[in-house]
Amino acid sequence: MKVLVVFFLGLLFSALLSWPIVRNFSRIQETALRFKPKAELKATAARIGPEKFSTYQASLEKELAAIRKKLAAYIPKQPYLIINTSGNDFLLMKDGQQIRHGMCSTGSYTVLQAGEFREWIFKTPRGMFHIQGKTPNPVWRKPDWAFVEDGLPIPSATHHSRYEYGVLGDYALSLGKGYLIHGTLYKRFLGMPVTHGCIRMGDEDLADVYKTLPIGARVYIY
Amino acid sequence: MKVNIINKLYDRLSIWKRKIQHFLQTLLAFIKWFGYHRRVQVLFAVLVISLPLFLIVYGIVLPAKNHKPFPVTSDISSDTVLSGKISLNDDMLASLKNIISLENEKVFQKNRLSLADKDSIYLILDLRDSLLLLEIKGVPVRTNKIIDLSKSRRFSLISHENLLPWISEPFTLERELSTIPKMPIVVKQAPKDTAEAAQTSSTPLPPESTAVFFTFFFDRNLAIEFEQADPLKEEDYPVIKSYRSKKRKESRHSVFQTLKSPRQADQPLLIRIVIDEADARAIYRAVPSRTHLILKL
């Protein structure tokens, strides 16, 4: 009986001692690796051959310059816009330099459910887009969700109640698929994710963005 | 009545006192017995150290001793044999270090070029300049300064010959652990009429304040831990506790994997990064679920 107690106590103490090892396993492994010698460079020297160091270095520099040139072609020559949907701010860029920074509003990530089969998610798409059109004094053509959200019946596609004046600010820049960069009446919400997917800006910022970005200019949204 | 209760309580206490005395006497007798039997003591000591010893030998010593970086190709092995005959002076060594740096840079820029052609948002981790960049089609859209950085010791054990093929392709995100959701979705039911619509609040929700901690597990055994530099608030502790507990579970799982195969060569390479909370949140939300990462060494 006593031997059995000793046996079980031994197992218990063993498990108790092992627990900190299991908890800090990777840390102990890292410490154990301190005793391994650091990697040597001789294998690299053998691959290149010490007598070819200078020619190889020159060829590497040449290749690198060619790759950098190809990469530089990806930086837009004309001004471009960067939108941060997480922080709700934007950067207007020209020649790789920031020329304006300001607050904006992007998609609220609200899912509007109307019945079992209809729902809309209000998020701003991410990726690279182009300015497809520029409109001064834009008129908002209200989509179906705007009526559903207000508890109103959805009118026909050409019904006059679809058109609302003065709510999109002085300018609108189209990104395609119905997404716009436009102004807002709700300036106190700038810097917050409150929109239905469009990008809202303050009046001065919008005017500057409208004047700076030509049609075809790139807009990067992340 | 009161006297009765006190008497009952006193009786119970006496019973417990006797029980404790009996237990202590048994324990003392057991310890005396244990002290007299040398063989039992040896058996006890062997039992106690057996499991920790097993874990240390099979889980730590053996993998560390047999640690082999990856991927080891036959070409590299033959070069390593040849390398025994090479001696390098200081000038050659400096030149070789420059070549290594150029080779790393070439691989890095080549990876950028390959991802710039794809329509995706990807990450660049520049360990040389302590920078974390977000790029879209070759254009850096966000550059974050890394406040604190630490990397696994395994990096210094891997030779350039093995490291170069490892970083020569962009890494692909396989899974992740995080304290914040990928999309802060709020579900709203459409109002039935204008009266119900008028009652629903149009005020936006207050900005999110949950602490941002996440780990990205990439292919080829690369894991990157992102932590916010900003101090934690009291309400963050339960979220952080749950995140850390999930991570510990992962770690324990890897312990058992190591025990199953202590000679495996592909131990995970971990990099820990500390950045601002806003940067961490923007990075986590911006990258798609199968994003790519380019590592610059």
Coordinates of C-alpha atoms in Angstrom, one line a residue:
Chain A
M1 CA 0.0 0.0 0.0
K2 CA 2.8 2.5 1.0
V3 CA 4.8 1.7 -2.1
L4 CA 1.7 2.4 -4.2
V5 CA 1.3 5.8 -2.5
V6 CA 5.0 6.5 -3.2
F7 CA 4.4 5.5 -6.9
F8 CA 1.4 7.9 -7.3
L9 CA 3.1 10.7 -5.4
G10 CA 6.2 10.3 -7.7
L11 CA 3.9 10.5 -10.8
L12 CA 2.2 13.6 -9.4
F13 CA 5.5 15.4 -8.6
S14 CA 6.8 14.4 -12.0
A15 CA 3.8 16.0 -13.8
L16 CA 4.1 19.1 -11.6
L17 CA 7.7 19.5 -12.5
S18 CA 7.0 18.9 -16.2
W19 CA 4.2 21.6 -16.5
P20 CA 6.6 24.6 -16.5
I21 CA 8.7 22.9 -19.2
V22 CA 5.6 22.3 -21.4
R23 CA 4.4 25.9 -20.8
N24 CA 7.8 27.4 -21.8
F25 CA 8.8 24.8 -24.3
S26 CA 9.7 27.2 -27.2
R27 CA 11.6 29.5 -24.9
I28 CA 13.7 26.7 -23.5
Q29 CA 14.3 25.4 -27.1
E30 CA 15.5 28.9 -28.1
T31 CA 17.9 28.9 -25.1
A32 CA 19.2 25.5 -26.1
L33 CA 20.0 26.7 -29.6
R34 CA 22.5 29.2 -28.1
F35 CA 24.9 26.3 -27.8
K36 CA 24.8 25.7 -31.6
P37 CA 27.5 27.4 -33.6
K38 CA 26.4 30.3 -35.9
A39 CA 26.1 29.7 -39.6
E40 CA 29.3 30.2 -41.6
L41 CA 29.8 32.0 -44.9
K42 CA 32.2 29.5 -46.5
A43 CA 29.4 27.6 -48.4
T44 CA 28.5 30.9 -50.1
A45 CA 32.1 31.6 -50.9
A46 CA 32.4 28.1 -52.4
R47 CA 29.3 28.6 -54.6
I48 CA 30.5 31.8 -56.1
G49 CA 34.2 31.1 -56.1
P50 CA 36.5 33.7 -54.4
E51 CA 38.2 34.6 -57.7
K52 CA 34.7 35.7 -59.1
F53 CA 33.6 37.9 -56.2
S54 CA 34.1 41.2 -58.0
T55 CA 32.5 40.1 -61.4
Y56 CA 29.6 38.5 -59.5
Q57 CA 29.0 41.6 -57.4
A58 CA 28.9 43.8 -60.6
S59 CA 26.4 41.5 -62.3
L60 CA 24.2 41.5 -59.1
E61 CA 24.2 45.3 -59.0
K62 CA 23.3 45.4 -62.7
E63 CA 20.4 42.9 -62.2
L64 CA 19.2 44.8 -59.2
A65 CA 19.2 48.1 -61.1
A66 CA 17.0 46.5 -63.8
I67 CA 14.5 45.1 -61.2
R68 CA 14.3 48.5 -59.5
K69 CA 13.6 50.2 -62.8
K70 CA 10.8 47.8 -63.5
L71 CA 9.4 48.4 -60.0
A72 CA 9.6 52.2 -60.4
A73 CA 7.2 51.9 -63.3
Y74 CA 4.5 50.9 -60.8
I75 CA 4.6 54.2 -59.0
P76 CA 2.0 56.5 -60.7
K77 CA 3.4 59.4 -62.6
Q78 CA 0.2 61.4 -62.0
P79 CA -1.2 62.3 -58.5
Y80 CA -2.9 59.5 -56.6
L81 CA -5.0 59.0 -53.5
I82 CA -4.5 56.6 -50.6
I83 CA -7.5 55.8 -48.4
N84 CA -7.2 54.1 -45.0
T85 CA -10.6 52.5 -44.2
S86 CA -9.4 51.5 -40.7
G87 CA -8.3 55.0 -39.5
N88 CA -10.7 56.8 -41.9
D89 CA -8.1 59.2 -43.3
F90 CA -6.6 59.9 -46.7
L91 CA -3.3 60.9 -48.3
L92 CA -3.1 62.8 -51.5
M93 CA 0.2 62.0 -53.2
K94 CA 2.2 63.5 -56.0
D95 CA 5.6 62.3 -57.2
G96 CA 5.7 59.9 -54.2
Q97 CA 5.3 62.9 -51.8
Q98 CA 2.3 63.6 -49.6
I99 CA 0.6 66.8 -50.7
R100 CA -2.5 66.6 -48.5
H101 CA -3.7 64.6 -45.5
G102 CA -7.2 64.7 -44.1
M103 CA -10.0 62.9 -42.5
C104 CA -12.7 61.0 -44.4
S105 CA -15.5 58.5 -43.7
T106 CA -15.7 55.0 -45.2
G107 CA -18.0 52.0 -45.0
S108 CA -19.6 51.2 -41.6
Y109 CA -19.6 47.4 -42.0
T110 CA -23.3 47.4 -41.3
V111 CA -25.3 44.5 -42.7
L112 CA -28.8 45.7 -43.4
Q113 CA -31.2 42.7 -43.5
A114 CA -34.6 43.1 -45.1
G115 CA -36.5 39.8 -44.8
E116 CA -34.9 36.5 -45.4
F117 CA -33.4 37.0 -48.8
R118 CA -32.3 40.6 -49.1
E119 CA -29.3 42.1 -47.4
W120 CA -26.7 44.7 -48.1
I121 CA -23.2 45.1 -46.5
F122 CA -22.0 48.7 -46.3
K123 CA -18.2 48.4 -46.8
T124 CA -15.7 50.2 -48.9
P125 CA -13.9 47.9 -51.3
R126 CA -10.2 47.5 -51.0
G127 CA -7.5 47.5 -53.7
M128 CA -6.5 49.7 -56.6
F129 CA -9.1 51.7 -58.4
H130 CA -9.2 54.5 -61.0
I131 CA -11.1 57.7 -61.2
Q132 CA -13.7 56.9 -63.8
G133 CA -15.6 60.2 -63.8
K134 CA -15.7 63.6 -62.2
T135 CA -19.0 65.5 -61.6
P136 CA -19.5 69.0 -60.1
N137 CA -22.7 69.5 -58.2
P138 CA -23.6 65.9 -58.2
V139 CA -27.2 64.6 -57.7
W140 CA -27.6 61.5 -55.6
R141 CA -29.7 58.7 -57.3
K142 CA -30.9 56.8 -54.2
P143 CA -30.4 53.1 -54.5
D144 CA -33.0 50.5 -53.1
W145 CA -31.2 50.2 -49.7
A146 CA -31.7 53.9 -49.0
F147 CA -35.5 53.4 -49.0
V148 CA -35.3 50.1 -47.1
E149 CA -33.2 51.8 -44.4
D150 CA -35.8 54.6 -44.1
G151 CA -38.7 52.1 -43.9
L152 CA -40.1 53.4 -47.2
P153 CA -41.5 51.3 -50.1
I154 CA -39.0 51.0 -53.0
P155 CA -40.1 53.2 -55.9
S156 CA -39.6 52.5 -59.6
A157 CA -36.2 53.0 -61.1
T158 CA -37.1 56.4 -62.6
H159 CA -39.3 57.8 -59.8
H160 CA -38.6 61.4 -58.9
S161 CA -38.1 60.4 -55.2
R162 CA -34.9 58.6 -56.2
Y163 CA -33.1 61.9 -56.9
E164 CA -31.8 64.0 -54.1
Y165 CA -30.0 67.3 -54.6
G166 CA -27.2 68.8 -52.5
V167 CA -26.4 65.9 -50.3
L168 CA -23.2 64.8 -52.0
G169 CA -21.4 68.1 -51.6
D170 CA -19.8 70.2 -54.4
Y171 CA -18.1 67.3 -56.3
A172 CA -18.2 63.6 -56.8
L173 CA -15.5 61.4 -58.2
S174 CA -16.6 57.9 -59.4
L175 CA -14.6 54.8 -58.7
G176 CA -17.0 52.5 -60.6
K177 CA -19.6 50.0 -59.4
G178 CA -21.5 52.9 -57.8
Y179 CA -18.7 53.8 -55.4
L180 CA -18.0 57.6 -55.2
I181 CA -15.8 60.0 -53.4
H182 CA -18.1 62.9 -52.4
G183 CA -18.8 65.5 -49.9
T184 CA -21.1 65.3 -46.9
L185 CA -23.6 67.2 -44.7
Y186 CA -22.5 65.2 -41.7
K187 CA -19.0 66.8 -41.2
R188 CA -19.0 65.8 -37.5
F189 CA -18.8 62.1 -38.6
L190 CA -15.6 62.6 -40.6
G191 CA -12.9 60.2 -39.3
M192 CA -15.6 57.6 -38.5
P193 CA -16.8 54.6 -40.4
V194 CA -20.4 55.7 -41.2
T195 CA -20.9 55.4 -44.9
H196 CA -22.7 52.9 -47.1
G197 CA -19.4 52.2 -49.0
C198 CA -18.6 55.6 -50.5
I199 CA -15.8 57.8 -49.3
R200 CA -17.0 61.1 -47.8
M201 CA -14.6 64.1 -47.4
G202 CA -14.8 67.6 -46.0
D203 CA -15.5 70.5 -48.5
E204 CA -11.9 71.8 -48.7
D205 CA -10.3 68.4 -48.9
L206 CA -12.8 67.3 -51.6
A207 CA -12.2 70.4 -53.7
D208 CA -8.4 69.8 -53.6
V209 CA -8.8 66.1 -54.4
Y210 CA -11.2 67.0 -57.3
K211 CA -8.8 69.5 -58.8
T212 CA -5.7 67.4 -58.3
L213 CA -6.8 64.0 -59.5
P214 CA -7.4 63.7 -63.3
I215 CA -9.7 61.0 -64.8
G216 CA -7.7 57.8 -64.8
A217 CA -5.8 58.7 -61.6
R218 CA -5.3 55.8 -59.2
V219 CA -7.0 55.4 -55.8
Y220 CA -5.5 52.9 -53.4
I221 CA -7.8 51.7 -50.7
Y222 CA -6.7 49.6 -47.8
Chain B
M1 CA -31.2 26.7 22.6
K2 CA -28.0 28.7 22.1
V3 CA -26.1 26.4 24.5
N4 CA -27.2 23.4 22.4
I5 CA -25.8 24.9 19.2
I6 CA -22.5 25.7 20.9
N7 CA -22.2 22.2 22.2
K8 CA -22.9 20.7 18.8
L9 CA -20.3 23.0 17.2
Y10 CA -17.8 22.0 19.9
D11 CA -18.4 18.3 19.3
R12 CA -17.9 18.7 15.5
L13 CA -14.7 20.7 16.1
S14 CA -13.4 17.9 18.4
I15 CA -14.1 15.3 15.8
W16 CA -12.2 17.3 13.2
K17 CA -9.4 17.8 15.6
R18 CA -9.1 14.1 16.2
K19 CA -9.2 13.4 12.4
I20 CA -6.4 15.9 11.7
Q21 CA -4.3 14.5 14.6
H22 CA -4.8 11.0 13.1
F23 CA -3.9 12.2 9.6
L24 CA -0.7 13.9 10.9
Q25 CA 0.3 10.8 12.9
T26 CA -0.2 8.6 9.7
L27 CA 1.8 11.1 7.6
L28 CA 4.6 11.2 10.2
A29 CA 4.7 7.4 10.2
F30 CA 4.7 7.3 6.4
I31 CA 7.6 9.8 6.3
K32 CA 9.6 7.8 8.9
W33 CA 8.9 4.6 6.8
F34 CA 10.0 6.5 3.7
G35 CA 13.2 7.7 5.4
Y36 CA 14.2 4.2 6.4
H37 CA 13.7 2.6 2.9
R38 CA 16.5 3.6 0.5
R39 CA 15.1 1.7 -2.4
V40 CA 11.7 3.4 -2.2
Q41 CA 13.5 6.7 -2.1
V42 CA 15.4 5.9 -5.3
L43 CA 12.2 4.7 -7.0
F44 CA 10.5 8.0 -6.0
A45 CA 13.4 10.1 -7.3
V46 CA 13.4 8.1 -10.6
L47 CA 9.7 8.6 -11.0
V48 CA 9.9 12.3 -10.3
I49 CA 12.6 13.1 -12.8
S50 CA 11.5 10.7 -15.5
L51 CA 8.9 12.8 -17.2
P52 CA 10.8 16.2 -17.1
L53 CA 13.9 14.4 -18.3
F54 CA 12.1 12.7 -21.1
L55 CA 10.7 16.1 -22.2
I56 CA 14.0 17.8 -22.0
V57 CA 15.9 15.1 -23.9
Y58 CA 13.4 14.4 -26.6
G59 CA 11.8 17.8 -26.9
I60 CA 14.7 20.2 -26.4
V61 CA 18.2 18.5 -26.5
L62 CA 17.6 16.2 -29.5
P63 CA 15.9 18.8 -31.7
A64 CA 18.5 21.4 -30.8
K65 CA 21.3 18.9 -31.5
N66 CA 19.9 17.8 -34.8
H67 CA 18.6 21.2 -35.8
K68 CA 18.9 21.5 -39.6
P69 CA 17.8 24.5 -41.4
F70 CA 15.7 24.2 -44.5
P71 CA 15.5 23.6 -47.4
V72 CA 18.8 21.7 -47.7
T73 CA 19.5 20.8 -51.3
S74 CA 22.1 18.4 -52.6
D75 CA 23.9 21.2 -54.4
I76 CA 24.3 23.1 -51.2
S77 CA 25.6 20.0 -49.4
S78 CA 28.3 19.5 -52.1
D79 CA 29.2 23.2 -51.8
T80 CA 29.5 22.8 -48.1
V81 CA 32.0 19.9 -48.6
L82 CA 34.0 22.1 -50.9
S83 CA 33.9 25.0 -48.5
G84 CA 36.1 23.2 -46.1
K85 CA 39.1 24.0 -48.4
I86 CA 38.3 27.8 -48.6
S87 CA 40.0 30.4 -46.5
L88 CA 38.9 34.0 -46.5
N89 CA 40.9 37.1 -45.7
D90 CA 39.3 40.3 -44.3
D91 CA 38.8 42.0 -47.7
M92 CA 37.2 38.8 -49.2
L93 CA 35.0 38.5 -46.1
A94 CA 33.8 42.1 -46.5
S95 CA 33.2 41.5 -50.2
L96 CA 31.3 38.3 -49.5
K97 CA 29.1 40.1 -46.9
N98 CA 28.3 42.8 -49.5
I99 CA 27.4 40.0 -52.0
I100 CA 25.1 38.4 -49.5
S101 CA 23.4 41.7 -48.8
L102 CA 23.0 42.2 -52.6
E103 CA 21.6 38.7 -53.1
N104 CA 19.0 39.3 -50.3
E105 CA 18.1 42.7 -51.8
K106 CA 17.7 41.1 -55.3
V107 CA 15.4 38.4 -53.9
F108 CA 13.4 41.0 -52.0
Q109 CA 12.9 43.3 -55.1
K110 CA 12.1 40.3 -57.3
N111 CA 9.4 39.2 -54.8
R112 CA 8.0 42.8 -54.8
L113 CA 7.9 42.7 -58.6
S114 CA 6.1 39.3 -58.7
L115 CA 3.4 40.6 -56.2
A116 CA 3.1 44.0 -57.9
D117 CA 1.6 42.1 -60.9
K118 CA -1.1 40.6 -58.7
D119 CA -4.2 42.5 -57.6
S120 CA -3.7 42.1 -53.9
I121 CA -2.7 43.9 -50.7
Y122 CA 0.5 42.4 -49.3
L123 CA 2.9 43.0 -46.4
I124 CA 6.6 43.7 -46.5
L125 CA 8.7 43.1 -43.3
D126 CA 12.0 44.8 -43.6
L127 CA 14.1 43.5 -40.7
R128 CA 17.1 45.5 -41.8
D129 CA 15.5 48.9 -41.4
S130 CA 12.8 47.8 -38.9
L131 CA 9.9 48.7 -41.1
L132 CA 6.6 47.1 -41.8
L133 CA 5.0 48.2 -45.1
L134 CA 1.7 47.6 -46.7
E135 CA 1.8 47.6 -50.5
I136 CA -0.8 47.5 -53.3
K137 CA 0.5 46.7 -56.8
G138 CA 4.0 47.9 -56.1
V139 CA 3.0 51.1 -54.4
P140 CA 3.7 51.4 -50.6
V141 CA 0.4 52.7 -49.1
R142 CA 1.5 52.5 -45.4
T143 CA 4.9 52.5 -43.8
N144 CA 5.1 51.7 -40.1
K145 CA 8.1 52.0 -37.9
I146 CA 8.6 48.9 -35.8
I147 CA 9.0 50.0 -32.2
D148 CA 10.5 46.7 -30.9
L149 CA 11.5 43.6 -32.8
S150 CA 12.9 40.2 -31.8
K151 CA 13.5 37.1 -33.8
S152 CA 14.2 33.5 -33.2
R153 CA 17.8 32.4 -32.6
R154 CA 17.2 29.9 -35.5
F155 CA 17.8 32.7 -38.0
S156 CA 21.4 33.1 -37.0
L157 CA 21.9 29.3 -37.3
I158 CA 20.7 29.1 -40.9
S159 CA 23.4 29.7 -43.5
H160 CA 22.8 32.2 -46.3
E161 CA 22.8 29.3 -48.7
N162 CA 19.7 27.9 -47.0
L163 CA 18.1 31.2 -46.1
L164 CA 18.1 32.5 -49.7
P165 CA 15.9 29.8 -51.1
W166 CA 13.6 30.1 -48.1
I167 CA 13.0 33.8 -48.7
S168 CA 13.1 33.6 -52.5
E169 CA 9.3 33.3 -52.8
P170 CA 6.7 35.4 -51.0
F171 CA 5.2 33.7 -47.9
T172 CA 1.5 32.9 -47.9
L173 CA -0.7 33.4 -44.8
E174 CA -2.2 30.1 -43.7
R175 CA -4.0 30.9 -40.5
E176 CA -4.1 33.6 -37.8
L177 CA -5.0 34.3 -34.2
S178 CA -6.3 37.7 -33.2
T179 CA -7.9 39.8 -30.4
I180 CA -10.0 41.8 -32.9
P181 CA -12.4 40.6 -35.6
K182 CA -11.3 40.9 -39.3
M183 CA -14.5 43.0 -40.0
P184 CA -16.3 44.9 -37.3
I185 CA -19.7 43.9 -38.7
V186 CA -22.9 45.1 -37.1
V187 CA -26.2 43.5 -38.3
K188 CA -29.2 45.8 -38.5
Q189 CA -32.8 44.7 -39.4
A190 CA -34.6 47.0 -41.8
P191 CA -37.4 49.0 -40.1
K192 CA -40.9 48.1 -41.0
D193 CA -42.0 51.7 -41.6
T194 CA -40.9 55.3 -41.3
A195 CA -41.9 55.5 -37.6
E196 CA -39.7 52.6 -36.7
A197 CA -36.9 54.1 -38.9
A198 CA -37.1 57.4 -37.0
Q199 CA -36.6 55.5 -33.7
T200 CA -33.4 53.8 -34.8
S201 CA -30.3 55.7 -33.8
S202 CA -28.2 57.2 -36.6
T203 CA -25.3 58.0 -34.3
P204 CA -22.2 56.0 -35.2
L205 CA -20.8 53.5 -32.7
P206 CA -17.9 54.7 -30.6
P207 CA -14.5 53.9 -32.0
E208 CA -13.2 50.4 -31.2
S209 CA -10.8 50.3 -28.3
T210 CA -9.9 46.6 -28.0
A211 CA -6.2 46.0 -27.7
V212 CA -4.7 44.7 -30.9
F213 CA -2.6 41.5 -30.7
F214 CA -2.4 39.0 -33.5
T215 CA -0.2 36.2 -34.9
F216 CA 0.1 35.3 -38.5
F217 CA 1.2 31.8 -39.4
F218 CA 2.7 31.7 -42.9
D219 CA 3.8 28.7 -45.0
R220 CA 7.4 27.5 -44.7
N221 CA 7.1 27.6 -40.9
L222 CA 7.2 31.4 -40.5
A223 CA 5.2 32.9 -37.6
I224 CA 4.9 36.6 -36.9
E225 CA 3.5 38.0 -33.7
F226 CA 2.2 41.5 -33.8
E227 CA 1.7 43.4 -30.5
Q228 CA 0.5 46.9 -29.8
A229 CA 2.9 49.2 -28.1
D230 CA 0.2 51.2 -26.3
P231 CA -0.5 50.2 -22.7
L232 CA -3.4 47.8 -22.0
K233 CA -6.6 49.0 -20.4
E234 CA -8.3 46.9 -17.7
E235 CA -11.1 45.9 -20.0
D236 CA -8.6 44.4 -22.4
Y237 CA -7.3 41.7 -20.0
P238 CA -10.0 39.1 -20.7
V239 CA -9.5 39.4 -24.5
I240 CA -5.7 39.2 -24.1
K241 CA -6.1 36.3 -21.7
S242 CA -8.2 34.3 -24.2
Y243 CA -5.8 35.2 -27.1
R244 CA -2.7 34.1 -25.0
S245 CA -4.5 30.9 -23.9
K246 CA -5.1 30.0 -27.6
K247 CA -1.5 30.6 -28.3
R248 CA -0.4 28.4 -25.4
K249 CA -2.7 25.7 -26.8
E250 CA -0.8 26.0 -30.1
S251 CA 2.5 25.8 -28.3
R252 CA 1.4 22.7 -26.4
H253 CA 0.3 21.1 -29.6
S254 CA 3.8 21.8 -31.1
V255 CA 5.3 20.2 -27.9
F256 CA 3.5 17.0 -28.7
Q257 CA 4.4 17.2 -32.3
T258 CA 8.0 17.6 -31.4
L259 CA 7.8 14.6 -29.0
K260 CA 6.3 12.5 -31.8
S261 CA 9.1 13.4 -34.1
P262 CA 12.1 14.9 -32.2
R263 CA 14.4 14.8 -35.2
Q264 CA 12.3 17.1 -37.4
A265 CA 14.3 19.8 -39.1
D266 CA 11.5 22.3 -39.6
Q267 CA 11.0 24.1 -36.3
P268 CA 9.0 27.3 -36.6
L269 CA 10.8 30.6 -37.1
L270 CA 9.2 33.2 -34.9
I271 CA 9.4 37.0 -35.3
R272 CA 7.8 39.3 -32.7
I273 CA 6.9 42.8 -33.7
V274 CA 5.7 45.7 -31.5
I275 CA 3.9 48.6 -33.4
D276 CA 1.4 51.3 -32.6
E277 CA -2.1 50.2 -31.9
A278 CA -3.5 52.2 -34.9
D279 CA -0.9 50.6 -37.2
A280 CA -1.6 47.1 -35.9
R281 CA -5.3 47.6 -36.4
A282 CA -4.9 49.0 -39.9
I283 CA -2.5 46.2 -41.0
Y284 CA -4.7 43.4 -39.6
R285 CA -7.9 44.8 -41.2
A286 CA -6.3 45.6 -44.5
V287 CA -4.7 42.3 -45.5
P288 CA -6.8 39.6 -47.1
S289 CA -7.1 36.2 -45.5
R290 CA -4.6 34.6 -47.9
T291 CA -2.2 37.6 -48.0
H292 CA 1.5 37.4 -48.9
L293 CA 4.5 38.6 -47.0
I294 CA 7.9 39.5 -48.3
L295 CA 10.7 39.2 -45.8
K296 CA 13.8 41.4 -46.2
L297 CA 16.8 40.2 -44.2

